[in-house]
XYZ file of C-alpha atoms in Angstrom:
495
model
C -10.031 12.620 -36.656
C -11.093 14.875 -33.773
C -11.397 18.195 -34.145
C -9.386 21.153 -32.835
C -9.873 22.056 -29.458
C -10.938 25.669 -28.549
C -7.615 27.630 -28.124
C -7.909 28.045 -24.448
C -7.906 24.614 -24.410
C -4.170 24.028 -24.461
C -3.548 26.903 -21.754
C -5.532 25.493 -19.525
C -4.068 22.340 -20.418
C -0.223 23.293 -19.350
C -0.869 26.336 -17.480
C -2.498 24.034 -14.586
C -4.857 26.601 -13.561
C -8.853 25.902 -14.109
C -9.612 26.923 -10.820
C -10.763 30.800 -10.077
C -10.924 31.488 -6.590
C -8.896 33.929 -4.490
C -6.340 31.029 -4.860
C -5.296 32.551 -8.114
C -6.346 30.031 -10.391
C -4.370 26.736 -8.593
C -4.057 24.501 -6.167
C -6.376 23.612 -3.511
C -8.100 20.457 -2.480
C -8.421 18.244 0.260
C -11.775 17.097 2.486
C -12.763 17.261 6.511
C -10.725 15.781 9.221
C -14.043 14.719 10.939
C -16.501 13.904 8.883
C -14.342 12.061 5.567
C -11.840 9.973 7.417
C -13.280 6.686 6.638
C -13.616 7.707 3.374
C -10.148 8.215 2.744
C -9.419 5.176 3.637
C -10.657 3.556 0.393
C -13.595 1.153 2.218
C -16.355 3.203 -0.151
C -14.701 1.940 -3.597
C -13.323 -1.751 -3.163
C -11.888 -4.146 -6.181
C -10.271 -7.074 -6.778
C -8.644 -8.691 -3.767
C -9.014 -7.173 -0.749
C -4.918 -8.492 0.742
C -1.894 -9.252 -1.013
C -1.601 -13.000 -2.113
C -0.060 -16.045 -0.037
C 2.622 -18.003 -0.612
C 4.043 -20.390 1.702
C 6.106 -18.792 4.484
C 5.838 -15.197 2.948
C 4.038 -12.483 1.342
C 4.987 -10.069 -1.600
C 4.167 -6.822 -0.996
C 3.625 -3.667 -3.358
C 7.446 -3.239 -4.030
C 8.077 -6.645 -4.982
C 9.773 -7.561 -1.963
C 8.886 -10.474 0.296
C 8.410 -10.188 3.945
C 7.729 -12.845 6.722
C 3.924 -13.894 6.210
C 4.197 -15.547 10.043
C 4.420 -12.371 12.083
C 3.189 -10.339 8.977
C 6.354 -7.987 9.430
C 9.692 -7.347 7.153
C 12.295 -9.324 7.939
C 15.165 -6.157 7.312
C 13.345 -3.510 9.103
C 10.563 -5.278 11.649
C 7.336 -3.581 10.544
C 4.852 -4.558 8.038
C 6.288 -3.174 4.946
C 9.841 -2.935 3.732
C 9.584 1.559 3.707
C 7.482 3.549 6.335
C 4.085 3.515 6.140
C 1.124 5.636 7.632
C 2.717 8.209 10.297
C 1.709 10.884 12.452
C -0.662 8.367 15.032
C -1.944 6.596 11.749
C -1.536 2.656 12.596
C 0.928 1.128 10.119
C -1.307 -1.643 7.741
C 0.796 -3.797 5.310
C 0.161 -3.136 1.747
C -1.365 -4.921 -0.807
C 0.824 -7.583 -3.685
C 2.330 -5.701 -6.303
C 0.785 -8.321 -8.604
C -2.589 -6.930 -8.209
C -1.485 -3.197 -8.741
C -2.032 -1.499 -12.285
C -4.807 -4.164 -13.167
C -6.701 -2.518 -15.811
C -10.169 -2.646 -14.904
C -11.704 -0.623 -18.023
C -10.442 1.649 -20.960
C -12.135 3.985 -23.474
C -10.886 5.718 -26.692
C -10.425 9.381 -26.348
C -9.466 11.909 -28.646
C -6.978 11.317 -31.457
C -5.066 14.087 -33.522
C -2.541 13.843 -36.554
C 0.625 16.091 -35.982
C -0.337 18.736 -38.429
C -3.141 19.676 -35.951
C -1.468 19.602 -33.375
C 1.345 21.555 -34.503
C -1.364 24.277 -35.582
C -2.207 24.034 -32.034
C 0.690 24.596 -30.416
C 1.658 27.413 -33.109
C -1.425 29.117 -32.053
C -0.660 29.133 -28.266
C 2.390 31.085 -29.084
C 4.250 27.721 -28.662
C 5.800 27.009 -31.712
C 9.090 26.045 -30.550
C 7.481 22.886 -29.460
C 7.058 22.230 -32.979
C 7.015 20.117 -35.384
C 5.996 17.286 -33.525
C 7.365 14.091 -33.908
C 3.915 11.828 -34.528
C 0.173 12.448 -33.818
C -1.516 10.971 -30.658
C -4.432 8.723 -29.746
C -5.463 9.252 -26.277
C -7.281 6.476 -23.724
C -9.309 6.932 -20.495
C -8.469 4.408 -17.946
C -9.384 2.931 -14.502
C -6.601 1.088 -13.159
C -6.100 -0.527 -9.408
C -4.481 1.207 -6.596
C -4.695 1.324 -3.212
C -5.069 3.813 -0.300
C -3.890 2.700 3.252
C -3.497 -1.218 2.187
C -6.623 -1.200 1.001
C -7.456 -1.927 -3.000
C -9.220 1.211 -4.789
C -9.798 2.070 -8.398
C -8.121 5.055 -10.151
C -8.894 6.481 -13.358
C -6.167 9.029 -15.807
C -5.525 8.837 -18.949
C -3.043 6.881 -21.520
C -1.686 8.854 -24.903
C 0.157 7.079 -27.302
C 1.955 7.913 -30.631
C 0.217 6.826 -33.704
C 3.125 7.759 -36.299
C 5.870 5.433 -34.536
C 6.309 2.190 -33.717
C 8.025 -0.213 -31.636
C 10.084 0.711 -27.544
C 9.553 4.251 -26.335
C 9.706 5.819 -23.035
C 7.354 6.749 -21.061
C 6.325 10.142 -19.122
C 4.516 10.375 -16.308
C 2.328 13.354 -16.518
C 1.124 14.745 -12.918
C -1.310 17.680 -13.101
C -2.070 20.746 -11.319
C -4.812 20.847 -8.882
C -8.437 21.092 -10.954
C -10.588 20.071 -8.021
C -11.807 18.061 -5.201
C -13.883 15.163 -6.220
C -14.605 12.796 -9.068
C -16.080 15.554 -11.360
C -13.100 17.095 -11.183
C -10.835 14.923 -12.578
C -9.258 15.343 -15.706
C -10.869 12.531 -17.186
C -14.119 14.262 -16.581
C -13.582 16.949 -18.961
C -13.366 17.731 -22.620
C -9.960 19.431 -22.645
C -8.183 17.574 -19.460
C -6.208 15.317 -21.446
C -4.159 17.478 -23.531
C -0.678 17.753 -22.035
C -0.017 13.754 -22.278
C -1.429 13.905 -25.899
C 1.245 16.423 -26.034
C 3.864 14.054 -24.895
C 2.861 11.742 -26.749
C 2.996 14.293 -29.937
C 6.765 14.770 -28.705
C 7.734 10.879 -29.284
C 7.088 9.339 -25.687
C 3.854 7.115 -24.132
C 2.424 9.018 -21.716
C 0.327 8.266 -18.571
C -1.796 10.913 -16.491
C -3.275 9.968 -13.557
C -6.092 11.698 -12.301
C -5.350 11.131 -8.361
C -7.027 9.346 -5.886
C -10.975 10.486 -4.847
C -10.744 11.946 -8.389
C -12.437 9.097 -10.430
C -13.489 11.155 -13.712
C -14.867 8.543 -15.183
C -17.001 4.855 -14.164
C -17.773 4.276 -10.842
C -17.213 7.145 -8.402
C -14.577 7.181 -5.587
C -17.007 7.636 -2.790
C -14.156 10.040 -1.398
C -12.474 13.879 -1.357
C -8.902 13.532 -3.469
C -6.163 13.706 -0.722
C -4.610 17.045 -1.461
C -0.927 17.155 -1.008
C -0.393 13.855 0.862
C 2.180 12.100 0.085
C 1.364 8.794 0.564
C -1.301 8.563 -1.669
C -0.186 10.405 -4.061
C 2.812 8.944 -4.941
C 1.297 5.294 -4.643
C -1.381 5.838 -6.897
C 0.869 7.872 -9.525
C 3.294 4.981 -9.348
C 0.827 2.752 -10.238
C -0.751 4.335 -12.944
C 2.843 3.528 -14.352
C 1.965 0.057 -14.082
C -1.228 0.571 -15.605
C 0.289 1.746 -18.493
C 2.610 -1.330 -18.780
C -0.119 -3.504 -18.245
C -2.436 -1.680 -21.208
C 0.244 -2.327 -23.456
C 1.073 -5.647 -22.347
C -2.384 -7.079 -23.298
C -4.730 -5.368 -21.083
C -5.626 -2.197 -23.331
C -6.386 -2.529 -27.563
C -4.997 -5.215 -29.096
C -3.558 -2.969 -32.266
C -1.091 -0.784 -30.105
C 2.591 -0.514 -32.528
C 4.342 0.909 -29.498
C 6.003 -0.770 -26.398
C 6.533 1.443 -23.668
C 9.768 0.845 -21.970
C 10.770 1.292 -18.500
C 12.884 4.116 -18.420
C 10.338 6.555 -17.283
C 10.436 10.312 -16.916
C 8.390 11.891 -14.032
C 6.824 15.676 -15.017
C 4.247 17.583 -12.997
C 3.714 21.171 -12.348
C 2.486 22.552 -9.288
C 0.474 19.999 -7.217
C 1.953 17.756 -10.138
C 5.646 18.818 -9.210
C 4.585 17.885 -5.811
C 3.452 14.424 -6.969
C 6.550 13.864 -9.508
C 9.317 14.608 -6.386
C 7.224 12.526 -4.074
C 6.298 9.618 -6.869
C 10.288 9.631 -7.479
C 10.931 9.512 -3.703
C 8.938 6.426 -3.411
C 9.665 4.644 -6.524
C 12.745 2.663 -5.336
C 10.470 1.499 -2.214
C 7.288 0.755 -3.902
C 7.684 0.335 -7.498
C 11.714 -0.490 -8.422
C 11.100 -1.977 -11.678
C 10.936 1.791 -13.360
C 14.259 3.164 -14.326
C 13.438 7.029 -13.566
C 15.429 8.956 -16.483
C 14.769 12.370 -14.221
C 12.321 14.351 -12.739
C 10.743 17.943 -13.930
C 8.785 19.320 -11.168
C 7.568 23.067 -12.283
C 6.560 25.203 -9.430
C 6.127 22.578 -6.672
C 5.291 23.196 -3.221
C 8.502 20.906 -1.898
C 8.260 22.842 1.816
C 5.246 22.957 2.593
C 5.978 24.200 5.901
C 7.871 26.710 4.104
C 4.902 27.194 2.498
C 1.836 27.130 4.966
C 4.620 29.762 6.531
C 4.355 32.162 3.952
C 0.054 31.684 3.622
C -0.153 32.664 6.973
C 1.994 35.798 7.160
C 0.123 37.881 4.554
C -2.774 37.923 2.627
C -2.210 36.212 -0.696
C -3.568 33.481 -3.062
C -1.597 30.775 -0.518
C -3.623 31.804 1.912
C -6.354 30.395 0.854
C -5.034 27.719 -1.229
C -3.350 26.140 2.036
C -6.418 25.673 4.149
C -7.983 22.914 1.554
C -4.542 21.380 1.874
C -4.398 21.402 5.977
C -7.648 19.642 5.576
C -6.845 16.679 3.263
C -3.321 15.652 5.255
C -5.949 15.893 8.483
C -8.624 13.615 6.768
C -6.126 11.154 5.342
C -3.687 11.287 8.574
C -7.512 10.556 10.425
C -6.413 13.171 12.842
C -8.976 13.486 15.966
C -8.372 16.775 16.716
C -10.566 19.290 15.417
C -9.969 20.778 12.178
C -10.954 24.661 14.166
C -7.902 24.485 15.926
C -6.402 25.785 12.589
C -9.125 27.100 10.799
C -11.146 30.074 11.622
C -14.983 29.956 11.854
C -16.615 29.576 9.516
C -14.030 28.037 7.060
C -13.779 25.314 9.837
C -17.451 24.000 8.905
C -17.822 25.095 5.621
C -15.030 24.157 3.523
C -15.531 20.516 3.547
C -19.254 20.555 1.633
C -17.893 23.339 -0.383
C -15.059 20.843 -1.394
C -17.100 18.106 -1.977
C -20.024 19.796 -3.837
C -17.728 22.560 -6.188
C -14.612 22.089 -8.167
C -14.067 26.245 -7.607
C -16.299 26.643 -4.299
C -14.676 30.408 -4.234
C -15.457 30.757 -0.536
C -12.373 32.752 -0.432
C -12.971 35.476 -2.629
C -13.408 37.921 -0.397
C -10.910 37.602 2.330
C -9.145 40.422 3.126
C -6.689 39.187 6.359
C -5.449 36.115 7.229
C -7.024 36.085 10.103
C -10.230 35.397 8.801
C -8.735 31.533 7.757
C -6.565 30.933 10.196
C -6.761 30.658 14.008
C -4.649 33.089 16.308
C -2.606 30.269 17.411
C -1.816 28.956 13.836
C -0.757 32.347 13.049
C 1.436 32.347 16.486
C 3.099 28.933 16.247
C 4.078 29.649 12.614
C 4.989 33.397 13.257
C 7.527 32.639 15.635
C 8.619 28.982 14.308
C 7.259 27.194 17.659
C 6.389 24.043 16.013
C 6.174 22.057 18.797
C 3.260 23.718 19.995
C 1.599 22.587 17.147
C 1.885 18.978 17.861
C 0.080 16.296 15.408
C -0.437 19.423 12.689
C 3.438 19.682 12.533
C 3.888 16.199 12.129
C 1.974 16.068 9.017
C 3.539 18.703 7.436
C 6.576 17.640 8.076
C 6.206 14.481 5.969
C 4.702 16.665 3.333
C 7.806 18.550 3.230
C 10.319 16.269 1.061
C 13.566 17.400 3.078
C 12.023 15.866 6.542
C 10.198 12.599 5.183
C 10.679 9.499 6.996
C 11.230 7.602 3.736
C 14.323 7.370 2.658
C 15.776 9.090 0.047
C 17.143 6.192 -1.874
C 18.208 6.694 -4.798
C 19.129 9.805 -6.982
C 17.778 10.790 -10.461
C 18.134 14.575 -12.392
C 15.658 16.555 -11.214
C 14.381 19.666 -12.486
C 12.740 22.841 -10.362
C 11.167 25.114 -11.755
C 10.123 28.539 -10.264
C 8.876 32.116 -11.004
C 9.879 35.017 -9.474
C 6.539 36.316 -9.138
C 4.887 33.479 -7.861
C 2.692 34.349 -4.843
C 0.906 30.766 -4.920
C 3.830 28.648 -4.450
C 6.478 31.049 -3.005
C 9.740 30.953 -4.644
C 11.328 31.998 -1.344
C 11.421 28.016 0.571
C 11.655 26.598 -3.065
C 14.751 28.061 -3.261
C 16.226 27.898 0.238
C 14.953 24.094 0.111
C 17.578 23.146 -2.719
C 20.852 23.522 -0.942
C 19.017 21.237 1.505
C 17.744 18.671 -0.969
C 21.409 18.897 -2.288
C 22.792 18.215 0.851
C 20.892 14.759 1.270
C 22.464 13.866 -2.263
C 19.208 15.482 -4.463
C 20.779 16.303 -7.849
C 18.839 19.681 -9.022
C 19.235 21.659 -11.835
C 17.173 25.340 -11.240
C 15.905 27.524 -13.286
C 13.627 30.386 -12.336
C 11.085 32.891 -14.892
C 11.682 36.273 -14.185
C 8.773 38.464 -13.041
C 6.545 36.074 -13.784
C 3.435 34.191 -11.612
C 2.972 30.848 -10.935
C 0.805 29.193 -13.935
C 2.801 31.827 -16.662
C 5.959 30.581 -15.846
C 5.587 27.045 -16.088
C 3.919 27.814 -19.249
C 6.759 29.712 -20.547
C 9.350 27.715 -19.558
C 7.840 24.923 -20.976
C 9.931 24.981 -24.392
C 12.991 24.465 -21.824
C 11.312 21.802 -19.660
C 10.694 19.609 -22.929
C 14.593 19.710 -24.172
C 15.849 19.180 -20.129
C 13.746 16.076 -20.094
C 14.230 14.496 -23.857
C 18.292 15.605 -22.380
C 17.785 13.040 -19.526
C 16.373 10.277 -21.469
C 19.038 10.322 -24.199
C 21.210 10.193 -21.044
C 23.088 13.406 -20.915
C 24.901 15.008 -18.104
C 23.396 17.952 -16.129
C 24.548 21.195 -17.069
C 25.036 22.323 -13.529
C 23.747 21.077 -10.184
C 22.520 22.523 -7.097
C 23.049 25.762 -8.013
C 20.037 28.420 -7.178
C 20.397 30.454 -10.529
C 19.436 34.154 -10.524
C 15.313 34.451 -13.086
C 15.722 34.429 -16.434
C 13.852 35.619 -18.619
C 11.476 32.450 -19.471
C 9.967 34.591 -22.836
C 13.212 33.449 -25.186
C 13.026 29.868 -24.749
């Protein structure tokens, strides 16, 4: 039996922030519009089939679906794939066979606690409400198939599984906060990044983390910067991590395994991971409709990020740095040509990238003192006086990283969850909150609930107790208690 992990283990676990720069411990990571586009594009890390598989007369893409193999378009809609692809001057590409998604390509034991320990644990973090758990865990490193602009990649994340239970469980989706930039970043890649899905699975469920894409912690490396806060990518590789973890079950992980994940699947992330749960549920009726989604908890997710860039770039504040890693990766993976310096301020322009790709904290930003000093005049203009127009190409992008103005369609609707703090000055609360009634209005069905006075890592943490009943709620299949209603902070301490 493994040991117990140092106590700061667990908060840096759940409170999603590893990272110390003038970010305030959080999000940020993405790579350079110039120099990584090709790398992005998944050619550097290659597996298995390089197209979907033939059949005669059509092809079966990622979502199951067929489409005409002739003209290499959908029959319903006319393009390649049966749900938008690409955007923003990126050429559409059809994606790869669902059949070859989720392949388990290697696996490794991990850690492995009884529930006594890990009920001491969570006692000890001032968490005791979690407890008693309902099992002990095993945890599993995995590399898994993906792919990245209809071309195959590997992944890696983690599995957990219960070790006191037995037979069909559901499954969470665990989708972290950000910890980096590149492989050594991942999760995987560090003693204490697989604790929350152990947790999960502690709490009766099979859990899957992935790590993201360009953040292989483990096996071969990526050969790319992780895609921060890209859609796309992010929900396509989350998604199939889900099938990885079918697939590990199914006969592709340790032949001794007493549980059988089920579909019904609960999406939870915090931060860049409430990002990637709202954009993973978005696109799970396109790309991967077998999962049943039970509902989705996304704590302290950027869901505007035009709101958000917005707020970075009207005051000095951890956003304001956290934002300019993020500019970058939707300009790498959108292979925009213009320069990256018609945003970013010299010297940021030229030396983010290697700081990205060499440190998992670079902490060029430390020091900043204006906002100005990131951002160009006319970022600060355009944004200032909402003329996004004159922003061109950079507006696009945002705009389909902003969930209420995607061009994929918002399908079909599962509980979700949003949780804020009042304090937060990383994600600001303020177009969290003004981007529910919208959400609402396109038939989103959100519960909110909001920490009072606290920041951004301390209140997912301490609404955490809360987050755990609202989701174990939607997978026994009960009601909301309210919906779309933007609740006054509470205060998070009592849960």
């Amino acid at each position: 039996m493994t040991s117990l992990p140092r106590p700061a283990s667990l908060l840096v676990a759940l409170s999603l922030a590893p990272l110390a720069t003038a970010c305030a411990g959080d999000d940020s990571s993405t790579t350079d519009a110039s120099a990584s586009a090709t790398e992005t594009s998944g050619e550097s890390t290659t597996t298995g089939s390089s197209g979907g598989s033939e059949s005669e007369g059509t092809t079966t893409d990622a979502s199951g679906s067929e489409s005409d193999s002739d003209s290499g378009t959908d029959s319903d809609t006319g393009t390649m794939n049966a749900f938008p692809v690409g955007g923003c001057g990126l050429a559409e590409y059809p994606l790869l066979d669902a059949a070859e998604m989720g392949r388990i390509v290697d696996w490794a034991p991990d850690l492995k606690f009884a529930a006594s320990d890990i009920d001491t644990l969570l006692a000890a973090q001032g968490l005791g409400s979690l407890t008693p758990v309902k099992s002990g865990a095993q945890l599993y490193k995995i590399r898994y198939t993906t792919q990245d602009k209809g071309v195959m990649v590997e992944a890696t994340g983690f599995i957990a599984v219960p070790t006191d239970l037995e037979g069909e469980l559901p499954v969470a989706m665990w989708t972290h906060g950000t910890t980096g930039f590149t492989d050594k970043c991942g999760p995987t890649a560090t003693a204490d990044g697989g604790f929350a899905p152990l947790l999960m699975a502690a709490l009766g469920v099979v859990a899957v983390a992935p790590d993201y894409l360009g953040m292989n912690g483990w096996g071969p490396p990526s050969g790319f910067l992780h895609p921060y806060i890209v859609p796309e990518p992010t929900a396509i590789a989350s998604l199939d991590s889900l099938r990885a973890l079918q697939r590990f079950a199914d006969g592709e992980g340790p032949a001794d395994l007493k549980v059988v994940p089920t579909q019904q699947t609960i999406l939870w992330g915090a931060s860049e991971g409430g990002f990637a749960a709202l954009w993973a549920d978005r696109y799970a009726p396109h790309y991967a409709p077998e999962f049943e989604i039970a509902g989705v908890v996304a704590a302290i997710p950027p869901s505007d990020l035009i709101g958000e860039v917005g707020y970075a770039m009207s005051k000095v504040s951890p956003a304001t740095a956290l934002l300019a890693p993020g500019l970058l990766g939707n300009a790498t993976w959108y292979e925009i040509t213009n320069p990256i310096s018609e945003l970013l301020a010299a010297p940021f322009d030229t030396q983010l990238p290697p700081a990205l790709m060499s440190e998992c904290d670079p902490g060029l930003f430390n020091s900043i003192t204006s906002v100005d000093q990131v951002y160009t005049q006319y970022a600060i203009d355009a944004f200032a006086s909402m003329d996004y127009e004159s922003l061109g190409v950079w507006f696009c992008m945002l705009e389909q990283a902003t969930l209420h103005s995607a061009m994929i369609e918002y399908k079909e609707v599962h509980p979700v969850l949003i949780q804020l703090g009042s304090a937060d000055n990383l994600v600001s609360p303020g177009p969290v909150r003004a981007d529910i009634p919208v959400l609402c209005g396109q038939g989103y069905q959100i519960q909110h609930i909001e920490c009072e006075g606290l920041g951004h890592s301390d209140s997912a943490l301490a609404s955490l107790p809360f987050q755990k009943d609202w989701a174990l709620a939607r997978l026994a299949g009960e009601p909301l208690d309210e919906v779309c209603v933007v609740n006054d902070p509470v205060d998070c301490s009592k849960f």
